[in-house]
Coordinates of C-alpha atoms in Angstrom, one line a residue:
M1 CA 16.2 -14.2 6.7
Y2 CA 18.0 -15.8 3.7
S3 CA 20.8 -14.2 2.1
I4 CA 22.8 -14.8 -1.1
N5 CA 24.6 -12.8 -3.5
K6 CA 22.4 -11.7 -6.5
L7 CA 25.2 -12.2 -8.9
T8 CA 26.0 -15.6 -7.4
M9 CA 22.4 -16.6 -7.8
K10 CA 22.8 -16.9 -11.7
K11 CA 25.9 -19.3 -11.3
I12 CA 25.2 -21.5 -8.6
F13 CA 22.7 -24.4 -7.8
V14 CA 22.5 -25.5 -11.6
S15 CA 23.8 -28.8 -10.6
A16 CA 20.8 -28.8 -8.2
L17 CA 18.5 -29.2 -11.4
V18 CA 18.3 -33.0 -11.1
A19 CA 16.6 -35.6 -12.8
L20 CA 12.9 -36.1 -12.8
C21 CA 11.0 -39.2 -13.8
G22 CA 14.4 -40.6 -15.1
F23 CA 15.5 -37.7 -16.8
T24 CA 19.1 -36.2 -16.3
A25 CA 19.5 -32.8 -14.7
S26 CA 18.8 -29.8 -17.4
Y27 CA 16.2 -27.3 -17.8
A28 CA 15.1 -28.9 -21.1
Q29 CA 14.2 -32.3 -19.6
Q30 CA 12.4 -30.8 -16.6
A31 CA 10.7 -28.6 -18.8
S32 CA 8.2 -30.5 -21.4
F33 CA 6.9 -28.1 -23.9
L34 CA 3.3 -29.2 -24.7
S35 CA 2.2 -26.5 -27.0
N36 CA 3.1 -22.9 -28.1
N37 CA 2.6 -21.6 -25.0
H38 CA 2.3 -24.4 -22.5
C39 CA 4.9 -25.9 -20.5
L40 CA 5.1 -28.6 -17.6
Y41 CA 8.0 -28.3 -15.3
R42 CA 8.4 -31.0 -13.0
I43 CA 10.1 -30.8 -9.6
S44 CA 12.0 -33.8 -8.3
Q45 CA 11.5 -35.1 -4.6
E46 CA 15.3 -33.9 -4.1
S47 CA 14.6 -30.5 -5.3
Q48 CA 11.6 -30.4 -3.5
N49 CA 14.0 -30.7 -0.4
Q50 CA 15.7 -27.3 -1.4
K51 CA 14.2 -24.2 0.2
C52 CA 12.8 -22.5 -2.8
L53 CA 12.6 -22.3 -6.5
L54 CA 13.9 -18.9 -7.9
L55 CA 11.7 -17.8 -10.4
P56 CA 13.1 -15.2 -13.0
V57 CA 11.0 -12.2 -13.6
Q58 CA 11.3 -9.7 -16.5
E59 CA 9.0 -7.0 -15.8
D60 CA 8.1 -6.1 -19.4
A61 CA 7.5 -9.6 -20.3
E62 CA 4.0 -11.2 -20.9
M63 CA 2.1 -12.7 -17.7
A64 CA 2.6 -16.7 -17.1
N65 CA -0.2 -18.3 -15.6
I66 CA 0.9 -20.9 -13.3
K67 CA -0.7 -24.0 -11.5
V68 CA 1.2 -26.0 -8.8
I69 CA 0.0 -29.7 -9.5
A70 CA 0.8 -32.4 -6.9
D71 CA -0.8 -35.7 -7.4
N72 CA -2.7 -34.6 -10.4
K73 CA -4.6 -31.9 -8.3
Q74 CA -4.1 -28.2 -8.5
V75 CA -2.9 -27.0 -5.0
K76 CA -1.9 -23.4 -5.8
A77 CA -2.2 -20.7 -8.7
L78 CA 0.2 -17.7 -9.6
N79 CA 1.0 -15.4 -12.1
V80 CA 4.6 -14.5 -12.8
K81 CA 6.0 -12.2 -15.6
L82 CA 8.5 -15.3 -16.3
A83 CA 11.6 -13.7 -18.2
K84 CA 11.6 -13.6 -22.0
D85 CA 15.0 -12.5 -23.1
H86 CA 16.5 -11.1 -19.7
V87 CA 16.2 -11.4 -15.8
D88 CA 15.2 -8.2 -13.8
Y89 CA 15.2 -10.1 -10.2
F90 CA 14.2 -13.2 -8.8
V91 CA 11.3 -14.2 -6.6
P92 CA 10.9 -17.1 -4.3
L93 CA 8.2 -20.1 -4.3
Y94 CA 9.0 -21.8 -1.1
M95 CA 8.9 -25.5 -1.2
D96 CA 7.8 -26.0 2.6
E97 CA 4.3 -25.0 1.2
F98 CA 4.1 -28.4 -0.7
A99 CA 5.8 -30.7 2.2
G100 CA 4.6 -33.9 2.0
L101 CA 3.2 -33.9 -1.6
K102 CA 4.2 -36.2 -4.5
G103 CA 4.4 -35.6 -8.1
L104 CA 5.0 -31.9 -7.9
A105 CA 4.9 -29.5 -11.0
L106 CA 4.4 -26.2 -12.4
D107 CA 1.7 -26.3 -15.1
I108 CA 2.7 -23.1 -16.9
H109 CA 1.0 -21.3 -19.7
V110 CA 3.0 -18.4 -21.1
N111 CA 0.6 -15.8 -22.6
G112 CA 2.2 -14.5 -26.2
D113 CA 2.5 -15.8 -29.7
Y114 CA 5.1 -18.3 -29.9
S115 CA 6.2 -21.5 -31.8
K116 CA 7.2 -24.5 -29.7
E117 CA 10.9 -23.7 -30.3
G118 CA 10.3 -20.3 -29.4
L119 CA 8.6 -21.0 -26.2
N120 CA 11.8 -23.5 -25.5
A121 CA 14.1 -20.4 -26.2
L122 CA 12.6 -18.3 -23.5
T123 CA 15.3 -17.2 -20.8
C124 CA 13.3 -18.3 -18.0
W125 CA 13.5 -21.8 -18.3
K126 CA 17.5 -21.6 -18.3
E127 CA 17.2 -19.3 -15.1
M128 CA 14.7 -21.3 -13.1
K129 CA 17.0 -22.7 -10.3
F130 CA 16.6 -24.3 -6.8
S131 CA 18.3 -22.8 -3.8
D132 CA 18.6 -22.9 0.0
A133 CA 18.5 -19.2 0.2
F134 CA 16.9 -16.1 -1.1
D135 CA 18.6 -12.6 -1.1
M136 CA 16.5 -10.0 0.6
K137 CA 19.4 -7.6 1.1
N138 CA 18.5 -4.1 -0.1
R139 CA 19.5 -3.2 -3.6
E140 CA 17.3 -0.2 -4.0
Q141 CA 18.2 3.5 -4.1
Y142 CA 14.8 4.5 -2.9
R143 CA 14.0 1.9 -0.2
P144 CA 12.8 4.2 2.5
D145 CA 14.8 4.3 6.0
F146 CA 12.1 4.6 8.4
H147 CA 8.9 4.0 6.4
H148 CA 7.2 0.3 6.4
T149 CA 8.0 -1.6 3.0
P150 CA 7.9 -5.2 2.0
A151 CA 11.2 -7.1 2.1
Y152 CA 10.5 -8.0 -1.6
G153 CA 7.5 -8.0 -3.6
W154 CA 4.8 -5.5 -4.4
M155 CA 2.4 -3.9 -1.6
N156 CA -0.6 -1.8 -1.6
D157 CA -3.6 -1.4 0.6
P158 CA -2.9 -1.8 4.4
N159 CA -5.3 -4.2 5.6
G160 CA -6.6 -5.9 8.8
M161 CA -4.6 -3.7 11.3
F162 CA -5.3 -4.5 14.9
Y163 CA -3.3 -3.8 18.3
K164 CA -3.0 -6.5 20.9
D165 CA -0.8 -7.5 23.7
G166 CA 1.6 -4.4 23.1
V167 CA 2.0 -5.3 19.1
W168 CA 0.7 -3.4 16.3
N169 CA -0.4 -5.9 13.6
L170 CA -0.2 -4.7 10.0
Y171 CA -1.2 -6.9 7.0
F172 CA -1.1 -5.4 3.6
Q173 CA -1.9 -6.2 0.0
Y174 CA 1.0 -8.3 -1.0
N175 CA 2.6 -10.2 -4.3
P176 CA 5.5 -12.4 -3.2
Y177 CA 5.9 -13.1 -6.9
G178 CA 6.5 -9.9 -8.6
S179 CA 7.1 -6.2 -7.9
V180 CA 3.7 -5.5 -9.6
W181 CA 0.2 -5.8 -8.6
G182 CA -1.2 -9.6 -8.7
N183 CA -1.2 -12.9 -6.6
M184 CA -2.8 -11.0 -4.1
H185 CA -2.0 -12.4 -0.4
W186 CA -2.3 -10.6 3.1
G187 CA 1.4 -9.8 3.7
H188 CA 2.1 -9.4 7.6
S189 CA 4.5 -7.1 9.5
V190 CA 4.4 -6.2 13.4
S191 CA 5.8 -3.4 15.5
K192 CA 5.8 -2.5 19.2
D193 CA 6.3 1.1 18.3
L194 CA 4.8 1.8 15.0
V195 CA 8.6 2.7 13.3
H196 CA 10.4 -0.5 13.9
W197 CA 8.6 -3.2 11.6
E198 CA 9.5 -6.9 11.7
H199 CA 8.1 -9.0 8.5
L200 CA 6.5 -12.1 9.1
D201 CA 5.1 -14.8 6.7
P202 CA 2.2 -14.0 4.9
A203 CA -1.0 -14.7 6.5
I204 CA -3.8 -15.4 4.3
A205 CA -2.9 -16.9 0.9
R206 CA -4.7 -16.6 -2.7
D207 CA -7.1 -19.6 -2.7
T208 CA -9.8 -21.2 -5.1
L209 CA -12.3 -18.4 -4.2
G210 CA -9.8 -16.0 -5.8
H211 CA -7.4 -13.0 -4.6
I212 CA -7.4 -11.9 -1.1
F213 CA -8.2 -8.4 -1.2
S214 CA -8.6 -5.8 1.4
G215 CA -10.5 -5.9 4.6
S216 CA -10.3 -5.8 8.5
A217 CA -9.7 -7.7 11.5
I218 CA -11.0 -7.4 15.1
V219 CA -10.3 -8.8 18.4
D220 CA -13.4 -11.0 19.2
K221 CA -13.4 -10.4 22.9
N222 CA -16.7 -11.7 23.9
N223 CA -16.4 -14.9 21.6
S224 CA -19.2 -13.6 19.3
A225 CA -17.8 -16.1 16.7
G226 CA -17.3 -19.0 18.7
Y227 CA -13.7 -19.7 18.3
G228 CA -12.9 -18.3 21.8
E229 CA -12.2 -15.2 23.7
N230 CA -9.7 -12.9 22.2
T231 CA -9.4 -14.6 18.9
I232 CA -8.5 -12.6 15.8
V233 CA -11.2 -12.6 13.2
A234 CA -10.3 -11.2 9.9
F235 CA -12.5 -10.1 7.2
Y236 CA -11.6 -9.9 3.4
T237 CA -12.8 -9.8 -0.2
S238 CA -12.7 -13.1 -2.1
H239 CA -12.1 -11.6 -5.6
R240 CA -11.9 -13.7 -9.2
N241 CA -12.7 -13.1 -12.7
I242 CA -15.4 -14.4 -14.3
P243 CA -16.9 -14.4 -17.9
G244 CA -18.0 -10.8 -18.4
G245 CA -16.6 -9.5 -15.5
Q246 CA -15.5 -10.3 -11.9
S247 CA -17.0 -11.8 -8.5
Q248 CA -16.4 -10.0 -5.2
V249 CA -17.7 -11.6 -2.0
Q250 CA -16.7 -11.2 1.6
S251 CA -14.9 -14.1 3.6
M252 CA -13.7 -14.9 6.9
A253 CA -10.7 -16.2 8.8
Y254 CA -9.7 -16.7 12.3
S255 CA -6.7 -16.9 14.4
T256 CA -5.9 -18.2 17.9
D257 CA -2.3 -17.2 17.7
N258 CA -2.4 -13.4 17.8
G259 CA -2.7 -13.0 14.1
R260 CA 0.4 -15.1 13.1
T261 CA -1.7 -17.9 11.1
Y262 CA -5.3 -18.2 10.1
T263 CA -7.8 -20.6 9.4
K264 CA -10.4 -20.1 6.7
Y265 CA -14.0 -20.2 7.6
E266 CA -15.5 -23.2 5.9
Q267 CA -18.5 -21.7 4.9
N268 CA -16.8 -18.8 3.2
P269 CA -18.3 -16.4 1.9
V270 CA -20.2 -14.9 4.6
L271 CA -21.7 -12.1 2.5
T272 CA -22.4 -11.7 -1.1
P273 CA -24.1 -8.7 -2.9
F274 CA -27.8 -9.1 -2.5
D275 CA -28.1 -7.6 -6.3
G276 CA -25.0 -9.2 -7.9
L277 CA -22.9 -6.2 -7.8
Q278 CA -19.4 -6.6 -9.4
N279 CA -17.5 -3.7 -7.1
F280 CA -18.4 -4.9 -3.8
R281 CA -15.3 -5.0 -1.5
D282 CA -12.8 -4.0 1.3
P283 CA -14.9 -5.1 4.5
K284 CA -14.4 -3.0 7.8
V285 CA -16.0 -4.4 10.7
F286 CA -16.4 -2.7 14.2
W287 CA -18.3 -3.1 17.4
Y288 CA -21.4 -1.0 18.1
E289 CA -21.7 -0.5 21.7
P290 CA -25.3 1.1 22.1
E291 CA -26.9 -2.2 20.3
Q292 CA -24.2 -4.7 21.0
K293 CA -23.8 -5.8 17.7
W294 CA -21.1 -5.8 14.9
I295 CA -21.5 -4.0 12.1
M296 CA -19.7 -4.0 8.5
I297 CA -19.1 -1.3 6.1
V298 CA -18.6 -2.3 2.7
S299 CA -17.9 -0.6 -0.8
A300 CA -20.5 -0.9 -3.2
D301 CA -19.5 0.6 -6.4
K302 CA -20.4 4.4 -5.8
N303 CA -21.7 3.7 -2.3
M304 CA -21.2 2.2 1.0
R305 CA -23.4 -0.4 2.3
F306 CA -23.9 -1.2 6.1
Y307 CA -24.6 -4.7 7.6
S308 CA -25.0 -5.9 11.0
S309 CA -24.1 -9.3 12.8
A310 CA -24.5 -10.9 16.2
N311 CA -22.2 -13.8 15.4
L312 CA -19.7 -12.2 12.7
K313 CA -21.2 -15.0 10.5
Q314 CA -24.5 -14.1 9.3
W315 CA -25.2 -10.3 8.1
E316 CA -28.1 -8.5 7.6
Y317 CA -28.3 -5.4 5.3
M318 CA -29.2 -2.3 7.1
S319 CA -28.7 0.9 4.7
E320 CA -26.3 2.7 2.5
F321 CA -24.7 6.0 2.1
G322 CA -22.7 7.7 -0.9
E323 CA -23.8 7.9 -4.5
G324 CA -23.7 11.4 -5.5
F325 CA -21.3 12.7 -2.7
G326 CA -17.9 13.7 -3.3
P327 CA -16.2 14.1 -7.0
Q328 CA -17.8 12.3 -10.1
P329 CA -17.1 10.0 -11.3
N330 CA -15.8 7.8 -8.7
Q331 CA -15.3 4.3 -7.2
F332 CA -15.7 4.1 -3.3
E333 CA -13.0 1.8 -2.0
C334 CA -11.4 0.7 1.3
P335 CA -13.8 2.3 3.8
D336 CA -13.3 3.2 7.5
F337 CA -15.7 4.4 10.1
I338 CA -14.7 5.7 13.4
Q339 CA -16.1 7.9 16.3
L340 CA -14.3 10.9 17.3
P341 CA -14.5 13.7 19.9
V342 CA -15.2 17.2 18.7
D343 CA -12.4 19.5 19.5
G344 CA -11.2 17.0 22.1
D345 CA -14.6 17.1 24.2
R346 CA -15.8 13.5 24.6
S347 CA -19.1 14.7 25.6
K348 CA -19.4 15.9 21.8
M349 CA -18.8 12.8 19.6
K350 CA -19.2 12.8 15.7
W351 CA -19.0 9.7 13.4
V352 CA -16.4 9.9 10.5
M353 CA -16.7 8.0 7.2
I354 CA -13.5 7.6 5.6
V355 CA -13.6 6.8 1.7
N356 CA -10.9 5.9 -0.4
I357 CA -11.6 6.7 -4.1
N358 CA -10.2 5.8 -7.4
P359 CA -10.2 7.7 -9.7
G360 CA -11.6 11.1 -8.8
F361 CA -9.1 12.8 -6.5
V362 CA -8.5 16.5 -7.0
Y363 CA -4.7 15.9 -8.5
G364 CA -5.8 12.8 -10.4
G365 CA -5.9 9.1 -9.5
S366 CA -6.6 7.8 -6.2
G367 CA -7.0 9.6 -2.9
T368 CA -8.7 9.8 0.5
M369 CA -11.5 11.8 1.3
Y370 CA -14.3 11.7 4.5
F371 CA -17.7 12.7 5.6
V372 CA -18.6 13.7 8.9
G373 CA -21.9 13.2 10.4
D374 CA -24.1 11.1 12.8
F375 CA -24.9 7.3 12.8
D376 CA -27.9 5.8 14.6
G377 CA -26.7 2.3 14.5
H378 CA -28.6 1.8 11.2
R379 CA -28.0 4.8 8.9
F380 CA -25.2 7.5 8.5
V381 CA -26.3 10.9 7.7
C382 CA -23.7 13.5 6.6
D383 CA -23.5 17.2 8.1
T384 CA -22.3 18.6 4.6
K385 CA -24.0 18.9 1.1
P386 CA -23.2 16.2 -1.6
E387 CA -20.7 18.4 -3.6
V388 CA -18.6 19.5 -0.4
V389 CA -15.4 17.5 -0.5
K390 CA -12.9 17.2 2.3
W391 CA -9.5 15.5 1.6
L392 CA -7.5 13.7 4.4
D393 CA -4.2 14.4 2.4
W394 CA -3.7 16.9 -0.3
G395 CA -0.5 15.0 -1.9
K396 CA -0.4 12.5 -4.9
D397 CA 0.6 9.6 -2.8
H398 CA -1.7 8.7 0.2
Y399 CA -4.4 6.3 -0.4
A400 CA -6.2 3.4 0.9
T401 CA -6.1 4.9 4.5
V402 CA -7.5 2.7 7.4
T403 CA -7.2 2.8 11.2
W404 CA -6.0 0.0 13.8
S405 CA -8.8 -1.7 15.5
N406 CA -8.4 -1.9 19.3
A407 CA -5.9 0.9 19.7
P408 CA -4.7 1.4 23.3
A409 CA -5.6 4.6 25.1
G410 CA -8.3 5.8 23.0
R411 CA -5.9 6.6 20.2
T412 CA -7.4 6.6 16.6
I413 CA -4.1 6.0 14.1
A414 CA -4.4 5.6 10.4
L415 CA -2.0 4.2 8.0
A416 CA -2.0 4.6 4.0
W417 CA -0.4 3.4 1.1
M418 CA 2.0 5.7 -0.2
S419 CA 1.5 5.6 -4.0
N420 CA -1.2 6.2 -6.7
W421 CA -2.8 4.0 -9.1
Q422 CA -1.9 6.3 -12.0
Y423 CA 1.8 5.1 -11.8
A424 CA 2.2 2.8 -8.9
N425 CA 3.3 -0.4 -11.0
Y426 CA 5.8 1.6 -12.9
T427 CA 7.8 3.6 -10.2
P428 CA 11.6 3.5 -11.0
I429 CA 12.5 0.5 -8.3
Q430 CA 12.1 -3.2 -8.7
Q431 CA 13.2 -5.1 -5.7
F432 CA 10.2 -3.8 -3.8
R433 CA 7.3 -1.5 -5.0
S434 CA 5.4 0.6 -2.5
A435 CA 5.7 1.6 1.1
N436 CA 3.4 2.9 3.5
A437 CA 3.0 6.7 4.8
L438 CA 4.0 7.5 8.3
P439 CA 1.3 6.4 10.9
R440 CA -1.1 9.3 11.8
E441 CA -3.2 10.1 14.8
L442 CA -6.6 11.2 13.9
S443 CA -8.6 14.1 15.6
L444 CA -11.6 16.2 14.9
Y445 CA -11.5 20.0 15.1
T446 CA -13.6 23.1 14.2
G447 CA -12.3 25.1 11.3
E448 CA -12.5 28.8 10.8
D449 CA -15.5 28.2 8.7
K450 CA -17.2 26.3 11.7
Q451 CA -17.3 23.1 9.6
L452 CA -15.6 20.0 11.4
Y453 CA -12.2 18.8 9.9
L454 CA -10.0 16.0 10.5
S455 CA -6.6 16.5 11.4
A456 CA -3.8 13.8 10.6
A457 CA -0.6 14.4 12.9
P458 CA 2.4 12.1 12.5
V459 CA 2.3 9.9 15.5
K460 CA 4.4 10.7 18.4
E461 CA 6.4 7.8 18.2
T462 CA 8.4 9.3 15.1
E463 CA 10.2 11.5 17.6
N464 CA 12.2 8.2 18.4
L465 CA 13.7 8.1 15.1
R466 CA 15.4 11.5 15.9
K467 CA 19.3 10.4 15.8
D468 CA 21.0 13.9 15.6
S469 CA 19.8 17.4 15.2
K470 CA 20.7 21.0 14.6
K471 CA 19.3 24.0 16.2
L472 CA 19.2 27.3 14.2
D473 CA 18.5 30.8 15.3
D474 CA 15.6 32.6 14.2
F475 CA 16.0 34.6 11.0
T476 CA 14.1 36.5 8.3
V477 CA 14.1 36.4 4.6
N478 CA 13.4 38.9 1.7
G479 CA 15.3 37.5 -1.0
E480 CA 16.8 34.2 -0.2
K481 CA 19.0 32.3 2.6
R482 CA 20.7 29.3 1.9
F483 CA 22.1 26.3 3.9
E484 CA 24.3 24.5 1.9
T485 CA 25.1 21.3 4.0
L486 CA 22.2 19.8 6.5
F487 CA 24.3 16.7 7.5
E488 CA 27.6 15.2 6.5
N489 CA 27.0 11.8 5.0
N490 CA 23.0 12.7 4.8
D491 CA 21.4 9.3 3.6
G492 CA 18.4 11.3 2.6
A493 CA 16.3 10.5 5.9
F494 CA 15.6 13.8 8.0
E495 CA 13.0 16.0 9.3
L496 CA 12.5 20.0 9.4
E497 CA 10.6 21.5 12.2
L498 CA 9.9 25.2 12.0
Q499 CA 7.8 28.0 12.6
L500 CA 6.9 30.2 9.3
T501 CA 5.3 33.6 9.0
S502 CA 5.1 35.4 5.8
A503 CA 3.8 38.9 4.8
G504 CA 5.1 38.1 1.4
K505 CA 3.3 37.2 -2.0
E506 CA 5.3 33.8 -2.3
A507 CA 7.4 32.4 0.6
G508 CA 8.9 29.0 1.5
F509 CA 12.0 26.6 1.1
E510 CA 13.4 24.2 -1.4
L511 CA 15.0 20.9 -0.7
L512 CA 17.8 20.6 -2.9
N513 CA 20.7 18.3 -4.2
S514 CA 24.0 19.2 -6.0
L515 CA 22.4 18.2 -9.5
G516 CA 19.8 21.0 -9.0
E517 CA 17.0 18.6 -8.4
K518 CA 14.3 20.2 -5.7
V519 CA 11.0 19.9 -4.0
R520 CA 9.7 23.4 -3.5
I521 CA 7.3 24.0 -0.2
Y522 CA 5.9 27.5 0.0
L523 CA 2.9 29.7 0.8
D524 CA 1.0 31.3 -2.1
A525 CA -0.8 34.6 -0.8
A526 CA -2.5 35.3 -3.8
E527 CA -4.3 32.0 -3.9
G528 CA -4.6 31.2 -0.1
R529 CA -2.9 28.0 -0.2
V530 CA 0.3 25.9 0.6
V531 CA 2.2 24.1 -2.2
M532 CA 4.5 20.9 -2.7
D533 CA 6.0 21.0 -6.2
R534 CA 8.0 18.1 -7.2
A535 CA 8.2 19.0 -11.0
E536 CA 11.9 19.2 -10.8
S537 CA 12.3 16.7 -7.8
G538 CA 14.4 14.0 -9.8
I539 CA 13.3 11.1 -11.8
V540 CA 9.7 12.4 -13.0
D541 CA 9.4 11.0 -16.5
F542 CA 9.0 7.2 -16.2
G543 CA 7.2 5.5 -19.0
K544 CA 7.0 2.3 -21.0
K545 CA 5.1 -0.2 -23.1
V546 CA 3.0 -1.8 -20.6
K547 CA 0.3 -4.8 -20.4
P548 CA -2.4 -5.6 -17.9
H549 CA -0.7 -6.4 -14.7
D550 CA -2.7 -9.4 -13.7
L551 CA -4.5 -11.9 -16.0
D552 CA -5.8 -15.0 -14.6
T553 CA -7.0 -16.7 -18.0
E554 CA -5.6 -16.5 -21.6
E555 CA -9.1 -15.1 -22.6
S556 CA -8.7 -12.1 -20.4
Y557 CA -5.3 -11.5 -21.7
A558 CA -6.7 -11.6 -25.3
R559 CA -9.2 -8.7 -24.4
Y560 CA -6.0 -6.4 -24.1
K561 CA -3.8 -4.6 -26.3
E562 CA -0.3 -3.3 -25.6
V563 CA -0.3 0.6 -25.0
T564 CA 2.4 3.2 -24.5
V565 CA 1.9 5.0 -20.9
N566 CA 4.0 8.0 -20.2
Y567 CA 3.6 9.3 -16.3
K568 CA 5.4 12.4 -16.6
N569 CA 1.9 14.5 -17.0
D570 CA 0.7 12.6 -14.0
F571 CA 3.7 12.9 -11.6
A572 CA 5.7 16.1 -12.4
L573 CA 3.5 18.7 -10.7
G574 CA 2.8 20.4 -7.7
T575 CA -0.3 19.9 -5.1
W576 CA -1.7 22.3 -2.9
A577 CA -4.1 23.0 -0.3
P578 CA -6.1 25.8 1.2
I579 CA -4.6 27.8 3.9
N580 CA -4.8 31.2 6.0
T581 CA -1.5 32.7 4.7
A582 CA -1.8 35.7 7.0
K583 CA -1.1 33.5 10.0
G584 CA 1.9 31.9 11.0
H585 CA 2.3 28.0 10.8
K586 CA 4.0 25.3 12.3
V587 CA 5.7 23.3 9.7
Q588 CA 6.9 19.6 9.9
V589 CA 8.8 18.1 6.7
F590 CA 9.6 14.4 6.7
V591 CA 12.0 13.3 4.0
D592 CA 12.9 9.6 3.4
N593 CA 14.8 8.8 0.3
G594 CA 11.8 8.4 -2.0
S595 CA 9.1 10.5 -0.2
V596 CA 8.5 14.0 1.2
E597 CA 5.5 14.4 3.8
L598 CA 4.6 17.6 5.0
F599 CA 2.4 18.4 8.1
V600 CA 1.2 22.2 8.9
D601 CA -0.2 23.0 12.2
G602 CA 0.0 19.6 13.8
G603 CA -1.6 17.5 11.0
R604 CA -4.4 20.2 9.9
V605 CA -2.9 20.0 6.5
A606 CA -1.0 16.9 5.4
M607 CA 0.7 16.4 2.2
T608 CA 2.5 13.4 0.8
N609 CA 4.2 13.0 -2.4
L610 CA 6.7 10.4 -3.7
V611 CA 10.1 11.7 -5.3
F612 CA 12.9 10.0 -6.9
P613 CA 16.2 12.2 -6.7
N614 CA 19.1 10.8 -8.3
E615 CA 21.1 12.0 -4.9
P616 CA 19.8 12.9 -1.6
Y617 CA 18.5 16.2 -0.6
N618 CA 21.1 18.0 1.5
S619 CA 20.8 21.6 1.1
L620 CA 17.9 24.4 1.8
R621 CA 17.1 27.7 0.2
F622 CA 14.3 29.7 1.9
Y623 CA 13.0 32.5 -0.1
S624 CA 10.6 34.9 0.1
E625 CA 9.1 37.4 -2.8
G626 CA 7.3 40.6 -2.2
G627 CA 7.6 40.8 1.5
E628 CA 9.3 39.4 4.5
M629 CA 9.4 35.9 5.9
K630 CA 10.2 35.0 9.6
I631 CA 11.4 31.6 10.3
S632 CA 11.8 30.6 14.0
D633 CA 11.9 27.6 16.6
F634 CA 13.7 25.8 13.5
T635 CA 15.5 22.4 14.1
I636 CA 16.8 19.8 11.8
Y637 CA 16.6 16.0 12.8
K638 CA 18.7 13.4 11.3
L639 CA 16.6 10.3 11.2
G640 CA 17.0 6.7 11.2
L641 CA 16.0 3.3 12.9

């Protein structure tokens, strides 16, 4: 990886801004101002030999629409919030993308109302610089220690996950040109154990069909597509804005090097909506053994549509499911469709449709629900009535949940984006935005009401994160009991594992720091629920003047007005899940700088919430009101990679 001190980046490489087309090296001569919002920024051959052009970003600036031009043709498009009056951070535009091209330049349209002189005065022109390095050393207080994050830039939905040859491949919605949504690529990371991740180059880049939206990947063991046995075939949504709306179609790419690089199918798209539907995205492809065919499930506004194919290129519509199911109104997104044994009995199998919705989650914004039923290879029939809603995770920050294809040993392992669309672009971090939740093993169990439910337990590989431990004696609480120091030099990454039995009205514990910031986790007997309350967890009030995060054209920009958004009411709250408080429960809590994940009874309840404490939580306060609470089998683990 490349490394350079951030402060140094502002002082060096000025001399590398060399003459172009006979001009001397200065930003004003590289940047030709063609109108009040249009600039041509030329790149010399000498500068093109540098590793990257560092683009200065200001997150509250207007979006600039940039076309990379070579030989008078557009070779790339990107949107960047170019710095107006100060620089928040830099993002790299790597020159090796344009190797061998001549006449390289950036055709830049800056959205905003400027005179030509005002445009000339923007900070970005002075701060753009070429470099042989880009600093990716962590500078963020809230970067997780053991959760997957991008090295820099924005990340949302996990995409195209597959397992092959001992490697877990994770792709994700990725913006390498800023820490807000935009410029959608498929970023790529790999792991051999689901906890240690290596960042690779983005695998599928935005193209003339549009942004590369979410999708899936399969191992084509039988060479259905004709690219060779065990080729990796990926499916994704190509998204672009069009007059009056948007176009979303399904595209395909294939990889013969185990997913490192992809070749896009020359006849993309492979699937368009037969009715012109604009919200038509996120294809999940799987093999249906009884009929020896491939099936694709695609989100289609308030429905999921099923298609079938023999060769992965031509797709035939079969059926749809969903309208009227779940909370309304909502937008179905990021589907998955899996078959699981009931209570571990493989003679009793059921199909589960995972549906991510936005908005419509019980606590606002985005969330993951699911439906259990039967599938005959053509149509899905749900076991429950339309109004019955089952949530996979009861926290505010668990969305776009999908599973790995081709997982070994019959495992079904899911991964989610750990954020919420209500505030994801504005969390108090900048170098990167968003992490994935812990990978979770899914299973079906029969609940006390005889209905079938999904359990989402942290994968067993998380045990490898345990670096130190404290085993505590059993104790009872009728009032309070405190543990002032969990670990010396606590960096905010730890796990609690305990058995909790309560006869009280309210009983549980608080994660605390010395500033009085806290997260409360407790059983509420009166309401029959387990609660996680982050209202006093640290930074909870982050709001700002905001503009739309991705605008492809000046016309689309003009449709919006600046608004003031404050996220305190969306963020500073408690979330809860129904539970039988009369029983004892096994409780696991994973804390990792900027997140708290709660698992009850091996994942029968899961709850994921972001937090932004001003210093790590390093104390515990157990309390019980209206009765006695017993804590047993209690171990605290310090976690790390």
